[in-house]
Tab-separated table of C-alpha atoms in Angstrom:
chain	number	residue	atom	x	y	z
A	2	UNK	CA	53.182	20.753	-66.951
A	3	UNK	CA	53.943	24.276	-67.702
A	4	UNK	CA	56.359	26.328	-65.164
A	5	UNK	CA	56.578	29.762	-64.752
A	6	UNK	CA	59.704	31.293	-66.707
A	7	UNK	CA	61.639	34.252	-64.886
A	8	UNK	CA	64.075	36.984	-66.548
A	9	UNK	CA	64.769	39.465	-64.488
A	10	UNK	CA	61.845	40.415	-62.438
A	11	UNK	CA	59.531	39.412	-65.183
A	12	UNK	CA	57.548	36.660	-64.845
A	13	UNK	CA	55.330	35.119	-67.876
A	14	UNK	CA	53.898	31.840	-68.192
A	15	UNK	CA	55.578	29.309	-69.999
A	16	UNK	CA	53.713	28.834	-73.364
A	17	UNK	CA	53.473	32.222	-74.606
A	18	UNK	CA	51.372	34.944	-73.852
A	19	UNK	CA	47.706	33.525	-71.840
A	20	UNK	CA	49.306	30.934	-71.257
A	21	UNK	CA	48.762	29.913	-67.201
A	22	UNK	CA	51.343	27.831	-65.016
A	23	UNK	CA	49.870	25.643	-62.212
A	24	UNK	CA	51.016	23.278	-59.754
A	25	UNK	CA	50.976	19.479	-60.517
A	26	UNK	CA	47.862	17.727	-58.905
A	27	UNK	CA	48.544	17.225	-55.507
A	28	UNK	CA	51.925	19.847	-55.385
A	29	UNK	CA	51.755	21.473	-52.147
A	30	UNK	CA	51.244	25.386	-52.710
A	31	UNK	CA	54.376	27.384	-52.785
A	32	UNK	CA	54.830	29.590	-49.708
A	33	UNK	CA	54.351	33.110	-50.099
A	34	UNK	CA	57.838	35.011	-50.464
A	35	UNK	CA	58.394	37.147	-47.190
A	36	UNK	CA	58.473	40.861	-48.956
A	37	UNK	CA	55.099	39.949	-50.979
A	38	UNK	CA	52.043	41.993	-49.204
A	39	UNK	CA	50.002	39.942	-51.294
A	40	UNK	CA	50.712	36.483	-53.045
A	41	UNK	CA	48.492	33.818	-54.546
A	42	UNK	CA	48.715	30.498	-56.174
A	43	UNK	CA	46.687	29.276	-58.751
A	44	UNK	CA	43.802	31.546	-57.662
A	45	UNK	CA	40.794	30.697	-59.713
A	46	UNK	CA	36.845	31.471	-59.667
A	47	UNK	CA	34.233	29.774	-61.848
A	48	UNK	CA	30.697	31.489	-61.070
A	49	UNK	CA	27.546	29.334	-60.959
A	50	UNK	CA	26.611	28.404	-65.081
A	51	UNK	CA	30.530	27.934	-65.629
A	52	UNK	CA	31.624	31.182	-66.384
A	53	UNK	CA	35.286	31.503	-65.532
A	54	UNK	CA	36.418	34.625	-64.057
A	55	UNK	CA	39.913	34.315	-62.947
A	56	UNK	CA	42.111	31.193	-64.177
A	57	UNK	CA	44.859	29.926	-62.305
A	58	UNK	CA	46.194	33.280	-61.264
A	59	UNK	CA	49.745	33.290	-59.903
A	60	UNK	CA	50.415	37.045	-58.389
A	61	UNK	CA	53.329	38.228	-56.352
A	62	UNK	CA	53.104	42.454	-55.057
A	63	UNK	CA	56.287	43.262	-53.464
A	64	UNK	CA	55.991	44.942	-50.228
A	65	UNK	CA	56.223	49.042	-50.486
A	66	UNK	CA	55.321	48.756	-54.374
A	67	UNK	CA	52.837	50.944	-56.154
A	68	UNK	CA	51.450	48.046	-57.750
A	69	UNK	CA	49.536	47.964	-61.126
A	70	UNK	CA	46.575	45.574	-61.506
A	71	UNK	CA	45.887	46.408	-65.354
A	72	UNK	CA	43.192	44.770	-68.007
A	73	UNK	CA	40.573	46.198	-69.649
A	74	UNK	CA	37.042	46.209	-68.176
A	75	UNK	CA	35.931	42.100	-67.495
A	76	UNK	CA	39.190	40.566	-67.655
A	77	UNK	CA	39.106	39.317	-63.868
A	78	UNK	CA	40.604	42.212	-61.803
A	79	UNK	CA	37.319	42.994	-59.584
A	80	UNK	CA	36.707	38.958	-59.174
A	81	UNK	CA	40.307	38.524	-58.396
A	82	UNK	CA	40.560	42.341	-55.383
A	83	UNK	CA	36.970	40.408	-53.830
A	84	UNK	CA	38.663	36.902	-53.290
A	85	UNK	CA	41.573	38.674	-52.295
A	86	UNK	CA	39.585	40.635	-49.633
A	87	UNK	CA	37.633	37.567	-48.466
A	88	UNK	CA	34.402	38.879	-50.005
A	89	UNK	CA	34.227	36.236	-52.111
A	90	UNK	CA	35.207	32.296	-51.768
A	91	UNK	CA	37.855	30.811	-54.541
A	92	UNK	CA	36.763	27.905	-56.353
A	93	UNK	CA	40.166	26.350	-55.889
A	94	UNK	CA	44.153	28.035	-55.282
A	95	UNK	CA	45.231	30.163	-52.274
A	96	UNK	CA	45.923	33.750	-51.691
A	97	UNK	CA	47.702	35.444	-48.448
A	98	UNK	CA	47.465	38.957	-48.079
A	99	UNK	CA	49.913	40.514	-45.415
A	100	UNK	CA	51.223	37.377	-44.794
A	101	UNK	CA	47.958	35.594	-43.507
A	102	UNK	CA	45.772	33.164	-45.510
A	103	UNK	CA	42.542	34.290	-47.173
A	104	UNK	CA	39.795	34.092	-46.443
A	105	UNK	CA	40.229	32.241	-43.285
A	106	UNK	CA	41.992	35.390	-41.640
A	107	UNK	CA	39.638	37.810	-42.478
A	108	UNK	CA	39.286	39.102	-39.058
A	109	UNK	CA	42.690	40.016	-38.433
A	110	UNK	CA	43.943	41.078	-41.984
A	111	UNK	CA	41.373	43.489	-42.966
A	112	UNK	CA	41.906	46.097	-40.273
A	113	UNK	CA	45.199	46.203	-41.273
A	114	UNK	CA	43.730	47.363	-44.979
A	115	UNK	CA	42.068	50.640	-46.516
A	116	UNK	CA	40.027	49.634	-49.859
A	117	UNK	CA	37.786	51.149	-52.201
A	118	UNK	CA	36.116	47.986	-53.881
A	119	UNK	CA	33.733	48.947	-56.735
A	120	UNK	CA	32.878	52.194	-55.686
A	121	UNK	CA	31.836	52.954	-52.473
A	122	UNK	CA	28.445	52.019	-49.821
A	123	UNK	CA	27.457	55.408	-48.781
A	124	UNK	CA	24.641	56.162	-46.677
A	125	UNK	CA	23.162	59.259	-48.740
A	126	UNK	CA	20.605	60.906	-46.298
A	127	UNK	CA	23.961	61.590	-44.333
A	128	UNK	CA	27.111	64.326	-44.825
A	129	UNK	CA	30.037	63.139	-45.835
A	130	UNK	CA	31.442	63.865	-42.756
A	131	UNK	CA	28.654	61.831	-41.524
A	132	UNK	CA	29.637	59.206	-43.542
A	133	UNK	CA	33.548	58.688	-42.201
A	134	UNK	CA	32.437	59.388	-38.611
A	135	UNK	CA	30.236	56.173	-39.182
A	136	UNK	CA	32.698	54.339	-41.195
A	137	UNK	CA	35.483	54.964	-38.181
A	138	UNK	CA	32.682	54.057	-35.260
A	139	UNK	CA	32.830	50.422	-37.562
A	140	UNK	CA	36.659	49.994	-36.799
A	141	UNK	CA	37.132	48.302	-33.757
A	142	UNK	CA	40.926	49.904	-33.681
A	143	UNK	CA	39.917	53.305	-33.663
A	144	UNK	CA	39.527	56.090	-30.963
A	145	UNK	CA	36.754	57.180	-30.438
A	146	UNK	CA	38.182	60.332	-28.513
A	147	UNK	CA	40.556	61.066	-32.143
A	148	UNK	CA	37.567	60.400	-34.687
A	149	UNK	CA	37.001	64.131	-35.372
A	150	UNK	CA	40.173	64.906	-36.444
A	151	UNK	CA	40.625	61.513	-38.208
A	152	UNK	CA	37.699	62.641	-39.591
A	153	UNK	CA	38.955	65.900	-40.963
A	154	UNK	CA	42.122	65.434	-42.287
A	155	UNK	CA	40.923	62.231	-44.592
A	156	UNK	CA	38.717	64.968	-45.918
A	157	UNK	CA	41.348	67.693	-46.103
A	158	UNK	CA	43.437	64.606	-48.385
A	159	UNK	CA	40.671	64.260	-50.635
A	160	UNK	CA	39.374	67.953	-51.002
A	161	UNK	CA	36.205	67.593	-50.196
A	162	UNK	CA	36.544	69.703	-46.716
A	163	UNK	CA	34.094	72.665	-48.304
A	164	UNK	CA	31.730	69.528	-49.707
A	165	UNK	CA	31.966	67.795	-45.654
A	166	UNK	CA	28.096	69.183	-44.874
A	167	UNK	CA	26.327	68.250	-47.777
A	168	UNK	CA	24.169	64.538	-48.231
A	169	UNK	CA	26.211	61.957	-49.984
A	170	UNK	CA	22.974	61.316	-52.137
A	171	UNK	CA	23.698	65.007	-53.807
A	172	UNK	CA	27.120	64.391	-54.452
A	173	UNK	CA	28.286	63.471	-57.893
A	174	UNK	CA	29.954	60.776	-58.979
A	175	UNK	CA	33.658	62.086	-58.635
A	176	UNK	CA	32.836	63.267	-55.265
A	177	UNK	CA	31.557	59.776	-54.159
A	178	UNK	CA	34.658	58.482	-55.160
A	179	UNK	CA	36.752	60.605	-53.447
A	180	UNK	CA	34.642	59.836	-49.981
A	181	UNK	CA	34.775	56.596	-50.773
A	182	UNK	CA	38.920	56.737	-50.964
A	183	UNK	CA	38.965	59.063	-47.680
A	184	UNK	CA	37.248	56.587	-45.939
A	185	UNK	CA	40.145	54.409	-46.817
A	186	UNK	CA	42.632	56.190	-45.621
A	187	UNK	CA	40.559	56.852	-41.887
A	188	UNK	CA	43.788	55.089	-40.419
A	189	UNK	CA	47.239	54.609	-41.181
A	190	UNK	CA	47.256	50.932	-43.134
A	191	UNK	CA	49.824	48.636	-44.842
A	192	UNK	CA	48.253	48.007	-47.555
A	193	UNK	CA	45.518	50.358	-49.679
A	194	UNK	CA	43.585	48.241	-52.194
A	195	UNK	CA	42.012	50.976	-54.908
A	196	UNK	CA	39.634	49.717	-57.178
A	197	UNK	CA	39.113	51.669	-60.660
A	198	UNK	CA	39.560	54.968	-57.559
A	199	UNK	CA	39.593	57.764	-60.374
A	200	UNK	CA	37.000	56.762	-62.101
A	201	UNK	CA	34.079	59.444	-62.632
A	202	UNK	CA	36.740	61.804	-61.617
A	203	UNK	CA	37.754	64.962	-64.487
A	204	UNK	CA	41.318	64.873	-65.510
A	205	UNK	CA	41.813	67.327	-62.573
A	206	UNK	CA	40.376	65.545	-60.402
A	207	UNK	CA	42.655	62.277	-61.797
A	208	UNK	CA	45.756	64.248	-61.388
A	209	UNK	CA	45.310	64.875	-57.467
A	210	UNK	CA	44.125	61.054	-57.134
A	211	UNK	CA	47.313	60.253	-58.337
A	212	UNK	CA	48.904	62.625	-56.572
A	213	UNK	CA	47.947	61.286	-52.667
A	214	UNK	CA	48.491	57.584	-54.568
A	215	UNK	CA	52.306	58.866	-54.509
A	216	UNK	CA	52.029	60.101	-51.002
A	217	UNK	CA	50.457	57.586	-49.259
A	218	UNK	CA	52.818	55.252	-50.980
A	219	UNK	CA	55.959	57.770	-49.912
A	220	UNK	CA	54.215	57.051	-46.010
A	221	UNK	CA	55.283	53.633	-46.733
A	222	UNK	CA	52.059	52.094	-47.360
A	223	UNK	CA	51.806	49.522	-50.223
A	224	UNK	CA	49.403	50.588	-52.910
A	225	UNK	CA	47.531	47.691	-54.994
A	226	UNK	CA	45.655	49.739	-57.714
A	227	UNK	CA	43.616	47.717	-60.747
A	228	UNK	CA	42.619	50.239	-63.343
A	229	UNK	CA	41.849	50.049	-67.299
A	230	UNK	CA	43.653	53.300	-68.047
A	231	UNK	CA	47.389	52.899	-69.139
A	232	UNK	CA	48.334	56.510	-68.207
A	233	UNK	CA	47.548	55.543	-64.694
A	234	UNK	CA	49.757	52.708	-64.163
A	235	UNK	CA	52.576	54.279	-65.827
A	236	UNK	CA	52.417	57.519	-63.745
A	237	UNK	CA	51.834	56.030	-60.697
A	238	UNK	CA	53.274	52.826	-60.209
A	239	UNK	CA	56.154	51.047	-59.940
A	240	UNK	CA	55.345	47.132	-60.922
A	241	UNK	CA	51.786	45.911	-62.969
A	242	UNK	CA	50.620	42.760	-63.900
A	243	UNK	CA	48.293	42.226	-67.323
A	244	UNK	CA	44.942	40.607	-67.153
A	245	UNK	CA	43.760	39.392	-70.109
A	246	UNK	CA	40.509	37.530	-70.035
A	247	UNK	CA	40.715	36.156	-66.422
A	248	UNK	CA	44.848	34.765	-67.193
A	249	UNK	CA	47.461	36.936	-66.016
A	250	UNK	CA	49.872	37.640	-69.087
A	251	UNK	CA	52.732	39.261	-67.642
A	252	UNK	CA	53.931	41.055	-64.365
A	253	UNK	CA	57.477	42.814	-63.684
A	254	UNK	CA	58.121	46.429	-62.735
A	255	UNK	CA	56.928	49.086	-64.876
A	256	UNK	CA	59.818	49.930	-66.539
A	257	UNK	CA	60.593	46.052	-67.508
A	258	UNK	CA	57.412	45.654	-68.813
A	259	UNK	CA	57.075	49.076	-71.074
A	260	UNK	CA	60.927	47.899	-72.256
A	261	UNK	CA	58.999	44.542	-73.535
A	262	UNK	CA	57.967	46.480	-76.473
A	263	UNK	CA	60.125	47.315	-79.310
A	264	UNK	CA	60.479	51.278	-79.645
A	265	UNK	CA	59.116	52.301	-83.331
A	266	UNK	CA	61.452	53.874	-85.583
A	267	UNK	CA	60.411	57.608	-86.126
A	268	UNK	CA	61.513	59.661	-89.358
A	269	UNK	CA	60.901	63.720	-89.431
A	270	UNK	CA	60.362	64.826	-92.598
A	271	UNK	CA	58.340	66.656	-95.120
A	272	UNK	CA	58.535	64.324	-97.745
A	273	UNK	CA	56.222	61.679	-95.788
A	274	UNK	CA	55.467	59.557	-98.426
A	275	UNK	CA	58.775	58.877	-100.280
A	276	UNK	CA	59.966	57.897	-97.193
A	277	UNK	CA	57.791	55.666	-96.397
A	278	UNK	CA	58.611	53.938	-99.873
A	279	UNK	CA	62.165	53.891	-98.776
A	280	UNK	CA	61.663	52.459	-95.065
A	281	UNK	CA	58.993	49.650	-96.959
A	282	UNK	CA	61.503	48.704	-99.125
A	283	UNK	CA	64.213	47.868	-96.377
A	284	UNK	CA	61.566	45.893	-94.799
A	285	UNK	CA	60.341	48.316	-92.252
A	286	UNK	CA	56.577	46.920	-91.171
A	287	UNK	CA	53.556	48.613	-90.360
A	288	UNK	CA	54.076	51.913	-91.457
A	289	UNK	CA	52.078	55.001	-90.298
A	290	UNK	CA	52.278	58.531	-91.979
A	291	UNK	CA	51.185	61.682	-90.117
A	292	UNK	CA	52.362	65.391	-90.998
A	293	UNK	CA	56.263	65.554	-91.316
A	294	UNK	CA	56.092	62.370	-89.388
A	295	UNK	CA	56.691	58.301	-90.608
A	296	UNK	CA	57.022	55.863	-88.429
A	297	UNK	CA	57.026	52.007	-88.454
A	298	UNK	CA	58.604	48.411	-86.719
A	299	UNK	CA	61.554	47.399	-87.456
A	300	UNK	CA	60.313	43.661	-86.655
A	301	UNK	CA	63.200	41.655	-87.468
A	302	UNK	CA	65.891	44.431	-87.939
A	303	UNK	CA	68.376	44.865	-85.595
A	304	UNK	CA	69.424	48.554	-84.087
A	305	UNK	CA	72.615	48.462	-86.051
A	306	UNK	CA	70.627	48.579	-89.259
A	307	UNK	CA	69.293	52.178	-88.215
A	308	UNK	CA	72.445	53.902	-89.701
A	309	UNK	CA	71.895	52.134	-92.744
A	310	UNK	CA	68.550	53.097	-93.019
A	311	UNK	CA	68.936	56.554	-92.103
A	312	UNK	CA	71.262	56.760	-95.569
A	313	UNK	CA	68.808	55.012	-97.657
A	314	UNK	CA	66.936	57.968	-97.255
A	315	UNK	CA	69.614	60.338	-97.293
A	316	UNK	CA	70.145	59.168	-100.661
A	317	UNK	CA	67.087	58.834	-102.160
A	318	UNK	CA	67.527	62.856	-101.639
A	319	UNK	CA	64.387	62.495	-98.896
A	320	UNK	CA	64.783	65.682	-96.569
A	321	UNK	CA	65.539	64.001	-93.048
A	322	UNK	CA	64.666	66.194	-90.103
A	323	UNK	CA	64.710	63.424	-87.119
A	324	UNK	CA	65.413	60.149	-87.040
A	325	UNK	CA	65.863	57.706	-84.088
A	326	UNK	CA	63.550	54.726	-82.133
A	327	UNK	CA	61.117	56.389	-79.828
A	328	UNK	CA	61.042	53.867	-76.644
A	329	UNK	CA	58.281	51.135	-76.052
A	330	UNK	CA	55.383	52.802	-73.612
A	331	UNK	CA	52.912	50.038	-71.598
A	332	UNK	CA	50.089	50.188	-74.361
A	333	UNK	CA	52.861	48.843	-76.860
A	334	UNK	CA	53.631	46.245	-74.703
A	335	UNK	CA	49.748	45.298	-73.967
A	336	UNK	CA	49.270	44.915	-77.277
A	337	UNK	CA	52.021	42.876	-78.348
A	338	UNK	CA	51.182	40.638	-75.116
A	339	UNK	CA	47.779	40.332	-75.909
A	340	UNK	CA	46.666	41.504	-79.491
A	341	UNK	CA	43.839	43.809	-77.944
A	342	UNK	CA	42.925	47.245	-78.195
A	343	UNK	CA	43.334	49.339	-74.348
A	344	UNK	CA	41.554	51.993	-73.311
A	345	UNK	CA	44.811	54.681	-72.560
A	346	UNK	CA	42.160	57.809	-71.874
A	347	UNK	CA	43.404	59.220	-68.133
């Protein structure tokens, strides 16, 4: 049986990328380590007609992380933020979140947790201020006496203060979203789980999302985030894990898993083409030309080779404005993990 290999903070599956470690039949579950705000073990869900939506999902978010949950659109991270918030029932493997088993502690876990689960329930003949004072009457922890200014200041964060008057039902999509993550953030939490929270949002609109992501994180509150959109987890967070068709592929910190990727050798130069004769010829793969720009893998080349290179083209009189390895960003690394395409737009 497959067991999960570790380097560094890194954790992968034995067996290559997809590949899923379990427990042995009848292996009690591991215990959840004390600084993970969420951990499960073996998580799975198989919907009625057999289609599996999460496989054996092993996932470990380090308390005070800004934490990643990446894949494109279907590849489990919904399914996987519902079982995780007792919505849903596992078909088999455990998850605790804040310490407490799920979904048998339901009651006492989620008040301790904002979320914004695909999109939010908003009652649209009422204001949005309407809306939060209803959502805050539902929390059994909350003041009454303080639910004004609760009130307020969740939609001072979000910006929709000169919006608070008008019916939900008239406001657009971005603007739902942003109620939807003020009523979220109604009360101090430990953990904030965000669902896809910028989505219908402009890039303006992205950037201050982001932006109280940081801030409620600097509060100390630990962020879990899924998202499609590369550019989000690599401005915002600090450790991701890849989905990939209902497996997880890969999790680490950001940086550890961006560093995964080899950086692609860049040349500047005007003479594009000769120079990418030269770098073909020293075995440089997958070469791409743009204005005064080649670049390519070096695949099995090692770094040392660059000066080497550098005077193979020096001496094939090729006009050499720049040359160096521009680092490995998270899209590189997706697609080496996994082979597919990623939507980066954000």
């Amino acid at each position: 049986m497959a067991q999960a290999s570790v380097t560094g903070d890194v954790t992968e599956p034995a067996g290559g990328p997809g590949a899923v470690a379990r427990p042995a039949p009848g292996a009690a579950s591991p215990s959840p380590r004390t600084d993970d705000v969420i951990s499960t073990r073996g998580l799975t869900k198989r919907f009625r007609g057999g289609q599996l939506a999460v496989d054996g999902l092993d996932l470990s978010v380090p308390r005070g992380s800004v934490f990643g949950f990446l894949g494109p659109n279907g590849s489990g991270k919904t399914t996987t933020i519902r079982m995780l918030m007792g919505l849903i029932a596992p078909t088999s493997g455990v998850s605790t979140v804040l310490g407490e088993p799920m979904p048998q502690s339901v009651s006492s876990v989620l008040p301790r947790v904002g979320a914004l689960i695909e999109g939010p329930a908003l009652y649209g003949f009422l204001s949005g201020r309407d809306n939060l004072a209803r959502f805050d009457a539902a929390d059994p922890t909350a003041d009454p006496r303080t639910r004004q200014r609760r009130v307020a200041e969740a939609l001072d964060r979000v910006g929709l203060t000169a919006a608070a008057g008008k019916k939900a039902r008239a406001y657009s999509l971005g603007m739902k979203q942003r109620l939807g993550l003020a009523s979220a953030l109604l009360q101090p939490r430990e953990l904030l789980v965000l669902d896809e929270p910028t989505n219908g949002l402009d890039p303006q609109g992205m950037r201050e999302i982001r932006a109280l992501v940081r801030e409620v994180a600097a509060e100390g509150t630990t962020v879990f985030l899924s998202s499609h959109l590369l550019d989000e987890i690599e401005q915002v967070c600090t450790h991701a894990a890849v989905m990939s068709r209902g497996r997880l592929v890969v999790q680490g910190t950001v940086t550890e898993l961006a560093a995964r990727a080899r950086g692609r050798l860049v040349v500047r130069t005007p003479d594009t083409h000769r120079a990418g004769e030269v770098l073909l010829a020293h075995k440089v793969t997958e070469i791409r030309i743009t204005e005064n720009r080649v670049d390519g893998e070096l695949g099995a080349l090692a770094e040392d080779a660059l000066p080497g290179l550098c005077a193979a083209l020096v001496a094939a009189e090729i006009r050499v404005h720049g040359f160096g390895v521009e680092r490995g960003t998270l899209e590189d690394a997706f697609v080496a993990l996994t082979g597919e395409g990623f939507d980066v737009a954000g």
